[in-house]
XYZ file of C-alpha atoms in Angstrom:
768
model
C -24.222 -22.565 -32.275
C -24.027 -19.326 -30.294
C -23.910 -21.247 -27.008
C -21.175 -23.518 -28.373
C -19.107 -20.558 -29.563
C -19.598 -18.883 -26.186
C -18.338 -21.980 -24.324
C -15.396 -22.506 -26.679
C -14.438 -18.845 -26.352
C -14.207 -19.106 -22.590
C -12.149 -22.281 -22.846
C -9.718 -20.614 -25.233
C -9.249 -17.647 -22.908
C -8.765 -19.853 -19.866
C -6.349 -22.120 -21.755
C -4.001 -19.397 -22.975
C -4.287 -17.001 -20.047
C -4.132 -18.747 -16.686
C -3.634 -17.195 -13.253
C -0.023 -18.384 -13.283
C 0.749 -16.689 -16.589
C -1.046 -13.540 -15.422
C 1.172 -13.358 -12.332
C 4.290 -13.861 -14.428
C 3.162 -11.020 -16.686
C 2.469 -8.825 -13.637
C 5.938 -9.537 -12.240
C 7.548 -8.619 -15.541
C 5.518 -5.405 -15.692
C 6.583 -4.432 -12.147
C 10.270 -5.010 -12.898
C 10.080 -3.064 -16.165
C 8.163 -0.164 -14.636
C 10.477 -0.007 -11.611
C 13.509 0.133 -13.904
C 11.938 2.878 -16.051
C 10.960 4.996 -13.048
C 14.397 4.542 -11.450
C 16.094 5.636 -14.675
C 13.755 8.624 -14.975
C 14.427 9.666 -11.372
C 18.155 9.396 -11.929
C 18.010 11.459 -15.110
C 15.511 14.128 -14.009
C 16.139 14.027 -10.269
C 13.737 13.014 -7.514
C 12.947 16.495 -6.187
C 9.152 16.650 -6.238
C 9.336 20.334 -5.232
C 10.820 21.095 -8.621
C 7.903 19.337 -10.326
C 5.410 21.166 -8.094
C 6.920 24.538 -9.051
C 7.250 23.847 -12.763
C 4.718 21.395 -14.167
C 1.202 20.027 -13.856
C -2.233 19.984 -15.427
C -5.844 20.749 -14.631
C -8.211 17.943 -13.636
C -11.566 19.339 -14.623
C -11.865 23.118 -14.385
C -10.395 24.036 -10.993
C -8.387 21.096 -9.618
C -4.657 21.456 -10.284
C -2.599 18.273 -10.446
C 1.199 18.658 -10.128
C 3.347 16.269 -12.091
C 4.162 13.080 -10.155
C 3.043 14.169 -6.686
C 0.027 15.094 -4.572
C -0.866 18.592 -3.415
C -2.482 19.050 -0.005
C -5.353 21.505 0.424
C -4.399 23.516 3.496
C -6.973 24.701 6.012
C -6.569 27.943 7.955
C -5.555 26.135 11.145
C -2.907 24.111 9.294
C -1.519 27.236 7.611
C -1.210 29.007 10.951
C 0.442 25.977 12.530
C 3.004 25.802 9.728
C 3.749 29.538 9.571
C 3.945 30.058 13.323
C 6.439 32.872 14.116
C 7.284 33.245 10.420
C 7.799 36.337 8.258
C 6.905 36.149 4.557
C 7.624 38.934 2.063
C 6.086 39.405 -1.392
C 7.989 41.930 -3.485
C 6.962 43.006 -6.977
C 4.097 44.353 -9.089
C 0.288 44.073 -9.102
C 0.350 40.398 -10.024
C 2.528 39.658 -7.010
C 0.042 41.699 -4.961
C -2.735 39.394 -6.156
C -0.687 36.383 -5.093
C -0.053 38.056 -1.723
C -3.766 38.470 -1.037
C -4.542 34.871 -2.015
C -1.772 33.641 0.270
C -3.007 35.777 3.177
C -6.555 34.456 2.715
C -5.241 30.955 3.372
C -4.354 32.229 6.845
C -7.391 34.468 7.356
C -10.261 34.181 4.813
C -11.839 37.396 6.130
C -9.091 39.622 4.697
C -10.367 42.055 2.059
C -8.402 43.427 -0.892
C -8.676 47.083 0.056
C -5.084 48.232 0.567
C -3.200 50.871 -1.428
C -2.678 49.320 -4.854
C 0.590 51.142 -5.505
C 2.039 50.943 -2.029
C 3.198 48.526 0.637
C 0.582 46.376 2.397
C 1.276 44.735 5.753
C -0.612 41.831 7.290
C -0.117 40.351 10.753
C -1.821 37.506 12.585
C -0.997 38.116 16.223
C -2.474 34.820 17.434
C 0.205 32.892 15.526
C 2.836 35.663 15.265
C 2.706 35.544 11.462
C 3.794 38.546 9.368
C 3.123 38.725 5.632
C 4.228 41.852 3.785
C 3.651 43.050 0.258
C 6.339 45.499 -0.923
C 5.487 47.529 -4.017
C 8.435 47.319 -6.435
C 6.891 47.034 -9.927
C 10.252 47.088 -11.733
C 13.485 45.179 -11.387
C 15.683 48.196 -10.759
C 17.948 49.833 -8.208
C 15.121 50.317 -5.705
C 14.330 46.602 -5.639
C 18.033 45.826 -5.397
C 18.416 48.164 -2.436
C 15.512 46.486 -0.595
C 16.981 43.025 -1.146
C 20.428 44.263 -0.172
C 19.048 45.572 3.136
C 18.057 42.003 4.030
C 21.474 40.588 3.191
C 23.740 43.290 4.617
C 21.636 45.525 6.850
C 20.321 45.051 10.362
C 16.753 44.302 9.186
C 15.642 40.747 9.988
C 15.478 38.553 6.900
C 12.085 37.083 5.986
C 11.773 33.309 6.153
C 10.136 33.249 2.696
C 10.638 35.757 -0.132
C 8.442 35.744 -3.251
C 9.558 38.185 -5.955
C 8.783 38.957 -9.557
C 8.187 41.855 -11.976
C 8.324 42.686 -15.687
C 5.010 43.981 -17.088
C 5.593 47.508 -15.802
C 8.960 47.664 -17.551
C 7.296 46.574 -20.795
C 4.497 49.126 -20.361
C 6.562 52.153 -19.310
C 9.179 51.648 -22.019
C 6.617 50.707 -24.667
C 8.087 47.223 -25.132
C 11.474 48.487 -26.326
C 14.466 46.182 -26.716
C 16.531 48.609 -24.617
C 14.219 47.968 -21.670
C 14.746 44.221 -22.051
C 18.512 44.737 -22.106
C 18.340 46.865 -18.953
C 16.116 44.217 -17.316
C 18.824 41.610 -17.951
C 21.467 43.894 -16.429
C 19.339 44.621 -13.357
C 18.364 41.027 -12.660
C 21.999 39.999 -13.134
C 23.001 42.410 -10.375
C 20.186 41.213 -8.099
C 20.797 37.486 -8.639
C 23.846 37.221 -6.294
C 21.865 38.914 -3.529
C 18.981 36.502 -4.007
C 21.423 33.593 -3.945
C 22.852 34.839 -0.691
C 19.363 35.177 0.808
C 18.539 31.661 -0.371
C 21.254 30.292 1.928
C 19.021 30.943 4.961
C 15.584 31.709 3.493
C 13.279 30.220 0.866
C 13.462 32.487 -2.192
C 11.086 32.171 -5.166
C 11.197 34.126 -8.397
C 7.755 34.192 -10.058
C 7.821 34.124 -13.848
C 5.439 36.399 -15.707
C 2.048 34.934 -16.616
C 0.715 35.281 -20.155
C -1.884 37.935 -20.988
C -5.122 37.787 -22.956
C -4.177 40.303 -25.633
C -7.703 40.818 -26.995
C -8.897 42.169 -23.635
C -5.977 44.503 -22.896
C -6.680 48.217 -22.730
C -4.956 50.553 -25.190
C -2.442 51.586 -22.540
C -1.367 47.950 -22.163
C -1.377 46.784 -25.785
C 2.428 46.716 -25.823
C 2.401 43.915 -23.176
C 2.371 40.989 -25.584
C 3.001 37.339 -24.872
C 6.122 37.426 -27.036
C 7.591 40.168 -24.834
C 6.639 38.281 -21.687
C 8.340 35.133 -22.997
C 11.502 37.122 -23.714
C 11.592 38.527 -20.158
C 10.951 35.059 -18.698
C 13.757 33.519 -20.738
C 16.120 36.216 -19.482
C 15.172 35.583 -15.850
C 15.515 31.808 -16.181
C 18.911 31.955 -17.893
C 20.347 34.318 -15.271
C 18.858 32.706 -12.136
C 19.740 29.191 -13.299
C 23.346 30.087 -14.042
C 24.428 28.847 -10.584
C 25.216 25.213 -9.856
C 22.253 22.963 -10.624
C 22.722 20.923 -7.457
C 23.154 23.889 -5.157
C 20.861 23.720 -2.126
C 20.915 27.519 -1.834
C 19.518 28.010 -5.320
C 16.728 30.513 -6.016
C 13.622 28.528 -6.936
C 11.902 29.583 -10.151
C 8.104 29.611 -9.754
C 7.101 28.849 -13.322
C 3.963 26.788 -12.695
C 1.765 29.900 -12.441
C 2.446 30.449 -16.135
C 0.911 27.045 -16.962
C -2.076 27.773 -14.735
C -2.603 31.158 -16.390
C -2.516 29.664 -19.883
C -5.721 27.765 -19.057
C -7.507 30.541 -17.149
C -6.362 33.932 -18.473
C -9.416 34.102 -20.753
C -11.505 34.490 -17.579
C -9.533 37.612 -16.648
C -11.438 40.860 -16.143
C -8.820 43.021 -17.888
C -6.603 40.578 -19.780
C -3.663 41.174 -17.422
C -4.669 40.094 -13.921
C -5.565 36.486 -13.218
C -8.997 35.290 -12.040
C -9.263 34.526 -8.334
C -9.347 30.733 -8.740
C -5.977 30.769 -10.553
C -4.122 32.824 -8.004
C -5.639 30.722 -5.212
C -4.074 27.681 -6.869
C -0.696 29.414 -7.053
C -0.938 30.430 -3.381
C -1.791 26.837 -2.409
C 1.258 25.623 -4.350
C 3.452 28.044 -2.384
C 1.942 26.761 0.846
C 2.674 23.165 -0.197
C 6.247 23.964 -1.156
C 7.019 25.462 2.235
C 4.733 23.539 4.626
C 4.682 19.947 3.369
C 8.147 19.236 4.721
C 7.101 20.706 8.091
C 3.611 19.260 8.668
C 4.057 16.189 6.434
C 0.389 15.702 5.467
C -0.517 12.227 4.229
C -2.163 13.548 1.068
C 0.642 15.983 0.261
C 3.519 13.968 -1.187
C 5.114 16.946 -2.968
C 8.278 18.228 -1.248
C 8.235 15.423 1.311
C 11.372 13.319 1.760
C 11.188 9.555 2.063
C 10.387 8.679 5.708
C 13.253 7.022 7.625
C 12.997 3.334 8.436
C 11.855 2.481 11.941
C 13.453 -0.232 14.064
C 10.522 -2.592 13.454
C 10.726 -2.007 9.700
C 14.458 -2.730 9.713
C 13.888 -5.981 11.605
C 11.130 -6.953 9.176
C 13.303 -6.323 6.142
C 16.114 -8.350 7.732
C 13.692 -11.210 8.329
C 12.464 -11.198 4.731
C 16.029 -10.903 3.415
C 17.100 -13.924 5.500
C 14.042 -15.843 4.290
C 14.913 -15.112 0.675
C 18.561 -16.096 1.172
C 17.566 -19.181 3.155
C 15.151 -20.323 0.477
C 17.703 -19.862 -2.300
C 20.353 -21.818 -0.344
C 17.928 -24.568 0.630
C 16.571 -24.799 -2.886
C 20.104 -25.099 -4.275
C 21.013 -27.837 -1.764
C 17.766 -29.692 -2.350
C 18.135 -29.667 -6.124
C 21.814 -30.616 -5.895
C 20.931 -33.633 -3.723
C 18.133 -34.507 -6.100
C 20.602 -34.660 -8.992
C 22.952 -36.875 -6.951
C 20.110 -39.207 -6.032
C 18.777 -39.348 -9.558
C 17.817 -42.959 -10.452
C 20.504 -44.780 -12.420
C 19.984 -47.720 -14.728
C 21.098 -51.184 -13.625
C 23.093 -52.339 -16.622
C 22.513 -56.039 -15.863
C 18.790 -55.983 -15.276
C 17.987 -52.908 -17.346
C 15.892 -51.563 -14.449
C 16.181 -48.277 -12.618
C 17.360 -48.280 -9.024
C 15.363 -45.681 -7.077
C 17.048 -44.588 -3.856
C 14.725 -44.263 -0.934
C 14.889 -40.715 0.466
C 12.636 -38.934 2.911
C 12.239 -35.381 1.658
C 9.081 -34.322 3.534
C 10.835 -32.287 6.275
C 12.914 -30.473 3.678
C 9.913 -29.791 1.465
C 7.905 -28.425 4.414
C 10.702 -26.039 5.374
C 11.181 -25.143 1.744
C 7.473 -24.371 1.418
C 7.622 -22.156 4.493
C 10.670 -20.255 3.232
C 9.185 -20.042 -0.249
C 6.041 -18.409 1.171
C 8.123 -15.804 2.999
C 10.307 -15.424 -0.106
C 7.258 -14.421 -2.167
C 5.814 -12.340 0.643
C 9.109 -10.464 1.027
C 9.121 -9.526 -2.658
C 5.489 -8.426 -2.461
C 6.153 -6.313 0.631
C 9.072 -4.685 -1.184
C 6.608 -3.718 -3.925
C 4.228 -2.304 -1.291
C 7.033 -0.223 0.192
C 8.224 1.068 -3.171
C 4.684 2.044 -4.140
C 3.662 3.906 -1.008
C 6.709 4.781 1.105
C 9.580 5.250 -1.290
C 9.661 7.985 -3.924
C 10.125 5.601 -6.844
C 6.583 5.616 -8.256
C 4.430 8.683 -8.714
C 1.240 9.614 -6.874
C -1.606 11.889 -7.898
C -4.685 13.319 -6.229
C -8.047 11.642 -6.624
C -10.462 13.170 -9.098
C -13.931 11.826 -9.784
C -15.721 11.842 -13.117
C -18.798 9.866 -14.118
C -17.027 8.295 -17.098
C -14.005 7.117 -15.094
C -16.354 5.464 -12.593
C -19.122 3.946 -14.713
C -17.139 2.753 -17.758
C -14.998 0.280 -15.717
C -18.146 -0.834 -13.853
C -19.825 -1.647 -17.166
C -16.745 -3.586 -18.336
C -16.737 -5.612 -15.111
C -20.456 -6.385 -15.373
C -19.987 -7.587 -18.953
C -17.157 -9.881 -17.858
C -19.286 -11.159 -14.984
C -22.096 -12.067 -17.357
C -19.610 -13.665 -19.764
C -18.501 -16.041 -17.006
C -22.006 -16.983 -15.833
C -22.200 -20.668 -14.888
C -24.912 -23.167 -14.031
C -24.205 -25.079 -10.827
C -23.822 -28.827 -11.255
C -25.362 -29.393 -7.849
C -27.991 -27.124 -6.356
C -26.692 -24.956 -3.534
C -28.934 -24.362 -0.520
C -29.885 -20.802 0.381
C -27.260 -20.402 3.059
C -24.423 -21.424 0.770
C -25.603 -18.776 -1.713
C -25.448 -16.258 1.090
C -21.887 -17.357 1.783
C -20.847 -16.974 -1.860
C -22.682 -13.731 -2.578
C -21.746 -11.792 0.527
C -17.980 -12.110 0.651
C -17.247 -9.429 3.240
C -17.634 -10.591 6.822
C -18.914 -7.171 7.799
C -22.373 -7.814 6.404
C -24.999 -9.385 8.573
C -25.066 -12.653 6.669
C -21.325 -13.076 7.070
C -21.732 -13.160 10.827
C -24.772 -15.355 10.409
C -22.591 -17.747 8.416
C -20.331 -18.256 11.442
C -23.323 -18.665 13.781
C -24.834 -21.179 11.382
C -21.797 -23.470 11.438
C -21.324 -23.053 15.194
C -24.886 -24.219 15.928
C -24.388 -27.064 13.439
C -21.469 -28.134 15.671
C -18.846 -27.560 12.984
C -16.683 -24.812 14.518
C -13.988 -25.739 17.022
C -10.857 -23.957 18.270
C -8.865 -24.986 15.197
C -11.313 -23.341 12.805
C -11.534 -20.213 14.926
C -7.744 -19.836 14.880
C -7.717 -20.458 11.130
C -10.234 -17.683 10.555
C -8.426 -15.235 12.847
C -5.085 -16.002 11.200
C -6.452 -15.472 7.703
C -8.198 -12.267 8.722
C -5.221 -10.674 10.439
C -2.055 -12.037 8.823
C -1.791 -9.545 5.955
C -2.764 -6.574 8.133
C -0.189 -7.427 10.810
C 2.539 -7.702 8.169
C 1.492 -4.374 6.633
C 1.437 -2.687 10.051
C 5.070 -3.747 10.458
C 6.311 -3.020 6.937
C 4.323 0.164 6.264
C 4.616 1.543 9.820
C 0.891 1.931 10.369
C -1.254 1.222 13.468
C -3.591 -1.759 13.504
C -6.659 0.503 13.600
C -5.571 2.157 10.359
C -6.903 -0.912 8.526
C -10.188 -0.461 10.387
C -12.100 -3.194 8.562
C -9.999 -6.052 9.924
C -10.041 -4.900 13.587
C -13.793 -4.426 13.260
C -14.378 -7.894 11.839
C -11.973 -9.515 14.289
C -13.641 -7.982 17.349
C -17.137 -8.882 16.177
C -15.953 -12.387 15.346
C -14.624 -12.783 18.882
C -17.872 -11.389 20.301
C -19.851 -14.000 18.383
C -17.490 -16.731 19.553
C -17.775 -15.599 23.172
C -21.574 -15.348 22.952
C -21.989 -18.842 21.559
C -19.221 -20.460 23.613
C -20.383 -19.177 26.996
C -22.455 -21.595 29.073
C -24.796 -23.098 28.104
C -23.353 -24.035 24.719
C -26.166 -24.673 22.246
C -25.694 -26.826 19.162
C -28.210 -28.323 16.762
C -28.243 -31.748 18.391
C -29.465 -30.260 21.656
C -31.892 -27.911 19.949
C -33.492 -30.729 17.936
C -34.168 -32.685 21.091
C -35.809 -29.898 23.086
C -37.254 -26.538 22.015
C -36.094 -25.115 25.358
C -32.649 -24.722 23.823
C -34.149 -22.375 21.208
C -35.321 -20.159 24.042
C -31.821 -20.273 25.568
C -30.253 -19.172 22.293
C -32.727 -16.307 21.945
C -31.900 -15.257 25.501
C -28.206 -15.106 24.556
C -28.980 -12.980 21.502
C -31.143 -10.571 23.508
C -28.384 -10.252 26.125
C -25.896 -9.474 23.362
C -28.264 -6.851 21.929
C -28.580 -5.200 25.336
C -24.794 -5.039 25.762
C -24.395 -3.496 22.313
C -27.125 -0.944 23.041
C -25.497 -0.014 26.363
C -22.035 0.515 24.810
C -23.521 2.435 21.872
C -25.018 4.933 24.323
C -22.013 5.054 26.666
C -19.130 6.494 24.685
C -17.161 7.219 27.863
C -17.301 3.599 29.025
C -16.408 2.372 25.531
C -13.372 4.668 25.296
C -12.179 3.717 28.788
C -12.263 0.013 27.872
C -10.288 0.439 24.662
C -7.907 3.027 26.107
C -6.373 0.399 28.399
C -3.017 -1.051 27.368
C -2.515 -3.177 25.251
C -5.927 -2.543 23.658
C -5.012 1.126 23.239
C -2.008 0.178 21.085
C -4.277 -1.745 18.721
C -7.303 0.518 18.574
C -5.943 4.037 18.885
C -5.506 6.164 15.785
C -3.823 9.574 16.041
C -3.677 9.229 19.809
C -7.343 8.443 20.533
C -9.975 5.745 20.000
C -12.625 7.995 18.451
C -12.169 6.499 14.981
C -12.616 3.012 16.444
C -15.721 4.192 18.316
C -17.178 5.646 15.112
C -16.493 2.515 13.031
C -17.825 0.192 15.741
C -21.000 2.224 16.226
C -21.742 2.552 12.517
C -22.512 -1.191 12.143
C -23.210 -2.081 15.743
C -26.246 -4.296 15.077
C -24.788 -6.396 12.273
C -23.889 -9.227 14.636
C -27.380 -9.433 16.089
C -28.993 -9.314 12.637
C -26.658 -11.972 11.270
C -27.125 -14.350 14.189
C -30.894 -13.904 14.052
C -30.767 -14.699 10.341
C -28.927 -17.950 11.074
C -31.355 -18.849 13.863
C -34.462 -18.209 11.743
C -32.991 -20.058 8.788
C -32.237 -23.154 10.868
C -35.704 -23.040 12.449
C -37.401 -22.822 9.046
C -35.168 -25.555 7.672
C -36.029 -27.871 10.573
C -39.758 -27.369 10.031
C -39.287 -27.954 6.277
C -40.802 -24.596 5.406
C -38.093 -23.869 2.830
C -38.355 -25.579 -0.568
C -34.706 -25.784 -1.574
C -35.053 -28.165 -4.478
C -33.473 -27.215 -7.772
C -35.631 -24.901 -9.843
C -38.274 -24.532 -7.131
C -39.250 -21.225 -5.495
C -38.034 -20.866 -1.927
C -41.561 -20.875 -0.480
C -44.964 -21.728 -1.858
C -45.889 -19.791 -4.989
C -48.204 -17.366 -3.216
C -45.807 -16.598 -0.362
C -42.845 -16.385 -2.748
C -44.598 -13.842 -4.982
C -45.622 -11.673 -2.026
C -42.146 -11.777 -0.453
C -40.483 -11.090 -3.795
C -42.681 -8.044 -4.370
C -42.039 -6.717 -0.860
C -38.288 -7.303 -1.270
C -38.135 -5.384 -4.552
C -40.078 -2.481 -3.040
C -37.824 -2.430 0.061
C -34.687 -2.620 -2.056
C -35.731 0.285 -4.261
C -37.017 2.357 -1.336
C -33.783 1.957 0.598
C -31.694 2.732 -2.484
C -33.622 5.953 -3.134
C -33.349 6.972 0.532
C -29.598 6.284 0.648
C -28.855 8.130 -2.610
C -30.920 11.162 -1.592
C -29.505 11.370 1.921
C -28.156 14.878 2.511
C -27.364 14.929 6.218
C -24.560 12.432 6.812
C -24.884 12.503 10.605
C -28.576 11.589 10.571
C -28.019 8.883 7.951
C -25.216 7.356 10.034
C -27.564 7.177 13.005
C -30.249 5.368 10.997
C -27.879 3.097 9.086
C -27.236 0.486 11.862
C -30.955 -0.207 12.216
C -32.155 -0.064 8.600
C -29.230 -1.510 6.634
C -30.547 -5.010 7.354
C -33.575 -4.199 5.160
C -31.453 -3.717 2.041
C -29.343 -6.808 2.629
C -32.261 -9.090 3.505
C -34.176 -7.793 0.472
C -31.232 -8.597 -1.782
C -30.900 -12.111 -0.319
C -34.599 -12.836 -0.883
C -34.542 -11.443 -4.432
C -31.520 -13.615 -5.205
C -32.847 -16.795 -3.597
C -36.655 -16.877 -3.873
C -36.721 -17.711 -7.623
C -35.373 -21.237 -8.067
C -33.766 -20.518 -11.433
C -31.791 -17.633 -9.910
C -30.270 -19.914 -7.262
C -28.904 -22.268 -9.906
C -26.883 -19.580 -11.725
C -23.792 -17.712 -10.554
C -20.852 -15.813 -12.019
C -17.564 -17.650 -11.675
C -15.837 -14.335 -12.423
C -17.363 -12.620 -9.398
C -16.960 -15.753 -7.285
C -13.220 -15.761 -8.057
C -12.929 -12.173 -6.852
C -15.069 -12.982 -3.833
C -12.502 -15.508 -2.639
C -9.838 -12.785 -2.469
C -12.126 -9.930 -1.392
C -10.335 -9.413 1.934
C -6.926 -9.137 0.251
C -8.338 -6.801 -2.392
C -9.787 -4.520 0.262
C -6.531 -4.301 2.231
C -4.072 -4.178 -0.679
C -5.872 -1.225 -2.243
C -4.530 0.992 0.559
C -1.018 0.978 -0.901
C -0.741 -0.587 -4.373
C -3.913 0.535 -6.159
C -4.573 3.781 -4.403
C -1.617 5.579 -2.821
C -0.621 7.686 0.169
C -2.705 5.439 2.434
C -5.767 5.711 0.102
C -5.546 9.525 -0.139
C -4.275 9.466 -3.728
C -3.808 7.294 -6.804
C -0.729 5.276 -7.690
C 0.740 6.329 -11.032
C 2.749 3.618 -12.752
C 2.258 5.028 -16.262
C 2.208 8.853 -16.217
C 0.347 10.818 -18.836
C -2.245 8.141 -19.637
C -4.817 7.743 -16.822
C -6.842 5.000 -18.509
C -3.828 2.820 -19.320
C -2.426 3.483 -15.855
C -5.583 2.248 -14.119
C -5.660 -0.880 -16.301
C -2.031 -1.800 -15.576
C -2.123 -0.932 -11.870
C -5.394 -2.844 -11.415
C -4.000 -5.905 -13.167
C -0.914 -5.960 -10.922
C -3.048 -5.217 -7.859
C -5.376 -8.172 -8.473
C -2.485 -10.563 -9.143
C -0.760 -9.490 -5.918
C -3.971 -9.897 -3.901
C -4.488 -13.409 -5.270
C -0.898 -14.404 -4.510
C -1.171 -13.056 -0.949
C -4.378 -15.052 -0.496
C -2.560 -18.231 -1.515
C 0.406 -17.437 0.739
C -1.931 -16.804 3.676
C -3.732 -20.101 3.122
C -0.441 -22.006 2.875
C 0.940 -20.434 6.038
C -2.344 -20.986 7.888
C -2.073 -24.726 7.250
C 1.470 -24.790 8.656
C 1.122 -22.307 11.513
C -2.259 -23.481 12.851
C -2.110 -27.219 13.652
C -5.219 -29.342 14.228
C -3.869 -30.841 17.448
C -5.179 -28.733 20.354
C -2.107 -29.208 22.574
C 0.249 -28.100 19.789
C -2.139 -25.301 18.897
C -2.092 -23.941 22.464
C 1.706 -23.921 22.470
C 1.688 -22.053 19.161
C -0.774 -19.534 20.581
C 1.573 -18.882 23.504
C 4.425 -18.277 21.068
C 2.253 -15.899 19.034
C 1.266 -14.053 22.210
C 4.956 -13.674 23.069
C 5.681 -12.368 19.573
C 2.959 -9.735 19.814
C 4.074 -8.729 23.299
C 7.567 -8.073 21.944
C 6.075 -6.207 18.989
C 3.977 -3.990 21.265
C 7.041 -3.327 23.432
C 9.078 -2.222 20.406
C 6.156 -0.089 19.206
C 6.022 1.648 22.598
C 9.769 2.378 22.390
C 9.303 3.828 18.881
C 6.459 6.073 20.020
C 8.541 7.421 22.899
C 11.470 8.161 20.596
C 9.169 10.011 18.168
C 7.717 12.199 20.878
C-alpha cells in the first residue's frame, strides 16, 4: 500500500505541475516582480547611495548589509587609488574623531590613535598625495560656522569631501537644557546654507548622532540621553532636508551609523564611544559612497550608475527586437492564412474539402524566429537582473543552516523520484548520466569512448561545440563580458578540441581496427602518452603557454583583465583530466572486449571476490580523499596536488556506484532531469541566481531571504531549462548533417566571429 501511495503521489504531482505550467508560473512571477520593483523605484527613487547612507542590517555579528545594494570591502591600495590627490576633512566632536581614525586606517593600517584628543589632527600620505584632516569643533556654533565659511568665501582650498557632525557636547555642557536645543537649531540653520554651497563642488555629509548606552555612562555624561539625541537628530534632519529633494547639491545625511550603533553600542567601553568594529563599518560606507562611482568595483553596486550600452549590445538588442517583431508578424500572417484555408464542408457530398498547402518552409522560419523571440525575452531578464538597477543585489553571507537545509530538501526530493530502469544500463552509460559536467575525467572519456566506437563525425563535433558555446557567446554579447569570464566553457571547449585533434590525427584508430589487430591498441597508447607529454611540457612552461594564448585572436577569447593568467590557472588546475578520461575509456573498452566485466542486471561488475576487494578499496579511497580535501589548509599546495589525485575520488565514486548490480539498476529521475540542463544551470547562475557576476545575490523579494531564494531558484531553473530547449532547437537548424552545407555554415560562422572580434577591438580602443 505504501508503494502504491508513493507511485500515485508522484503521478498526481507530475499531472498537475508540468514543466510547461512551471514556466508559465515563472513568467508571471517575473512580470509581477518587475512591475513591483519598477513602482518601488519610481516612488522611492533609484539612488542606491541614499539607501547606503540611511538603511541596512547586520548579517551575523560584523557584516553590514545595505538595503538593496552591495558594499565593496576596500583594500589599502584601492583606497589610495581612489583618493589620489584628494583632501578630506572631518569636522566635529570625539565621535567624528573616531570615524576619522577608522577612515585613515583604510589608507594606512599602521596609523595609531595617539593625537591630541581635543585638538586638530592632520594625516598625509605623500605617496598618493592624500590629505585627511580632523578639525576639533565639538559644538555647532560660531567657530564651526567660521571654519566652514572660510572654505566657501576665503582663499583656503576646499576639501573634496567634508564629514561633519556634533551634538553631545552641547547636551553635556548645557546639562540637556531645552535652551541649548533651541540654540542648536539656530546655529545649524545658519550653517546649512554654507554647507549647501560647499555641496555644489564637494561631497558634504552630516553625521547624525549615534545612540548611547545609558547604563554605562559616567555621572558627568548622564544628561546625554537617547531622547535628547533623537531631538537633536530630528532638528538636523528637518533643517538640512529643507532644500529641494531632487537637488544634486544637497547635503547628504549620514544616518546609517545610528542603525549600526543601535546593534553595537552595548559593546562600548564608556557608553558613548562606539566599538572599533562599528566605526570601521561606518568608514567603509563612506569609502563606498565616494569611491564606488570612481573605481566601479564589481561587488560594489551601491552608488554605481547603470553602465552605458556598448555598440555590440545595441546591435544585439536590435536583433532580438527584430526577431520578436518578425515572429509576431509571421505568426499573424500564418494564422490568418490558416483561417482562410480552413476546410469547408461540401454541401452536396457532406464531406470536407481540405486544401493542399505546403507550410513546412513557413513553420521552419517561424520556429527559428520563435526561438530567438524566447531568447530575446530571456536575455532581457538577464540584463534587468544584473546590469540594470531594477532588481536589488546583496552581498553573500554564509551560514550552515542556509547551506545544509536546502541540500537536505534536494536530497529528499531526489530520493522521492528514485526510479528502477526498465532496461539495464551498462557501466559507461551510468558514467554518462552520473557525471553531467564535461570537466570531469569521465566526461572526456565519454567522448573518447564514442570516437573509438566510430560514432563521432564532424556533424556531432559541431553539435557539441554549438551546444557548449551558444549560451556563453550570447551572454558575452548581451552582458558585455569576455569569453574567458565564463571560464568553464572555454576550458571544456579547448579540451574537447584537444581530444578531437588527438584522436583525429593520423593514424585514426577505431574499434574495428583495434579488434582486428592489437597493434592498434599500442598506437592509441602512444597517442595518449604523447598527449600527456605535451600537457606536462605546457604545465611547466608558463611563458610558452602565455605566448601562445596572447596571440590575436586567441588573446581576445582567453584574456581576462588584460592578461591570460586566469586562463593559465584554470587550465593548469585540471590539466590531466583529459588523459585520465581517455585512459578510462581505453581500459573500459579493453575489459569489455575480453568480457571481464559482468554487466548483466543485478550482477556485480566483477567476480564476487574481486568486486568486494575493489569496493572496499574504493570506499577507503573516497573517505581518505574527502578527509584530505576538507582538512586542506594551504590552498597553493592543494592546487598543485589536485590535478594528479582528483582522479582517485572520481574513480572511487564510479566503482562504488557501479560495482553492486542493484545500484546500477536504480537512479533518480529528479537528479537526471537537472543533469540534462547542468551546463545551462552553471552558466545562468552568474547573472540570474547570483548577481554582480557571481559576487553577490539577486534579491527579488527583499526582507525575506528564504522566500527570496525559493522564488529566484524556481525562476532560475525554469530559465535554464528553456534555454536548453532553445539551444537544442537551434542546433538542429544551424548544424546540418550534410558535410558540404555544414562547411559553408562554418565559414559563415567564422565570418560572424571575425566581425564580432573586430567590433570588440574597436570598443576596447574607445574605452582606453
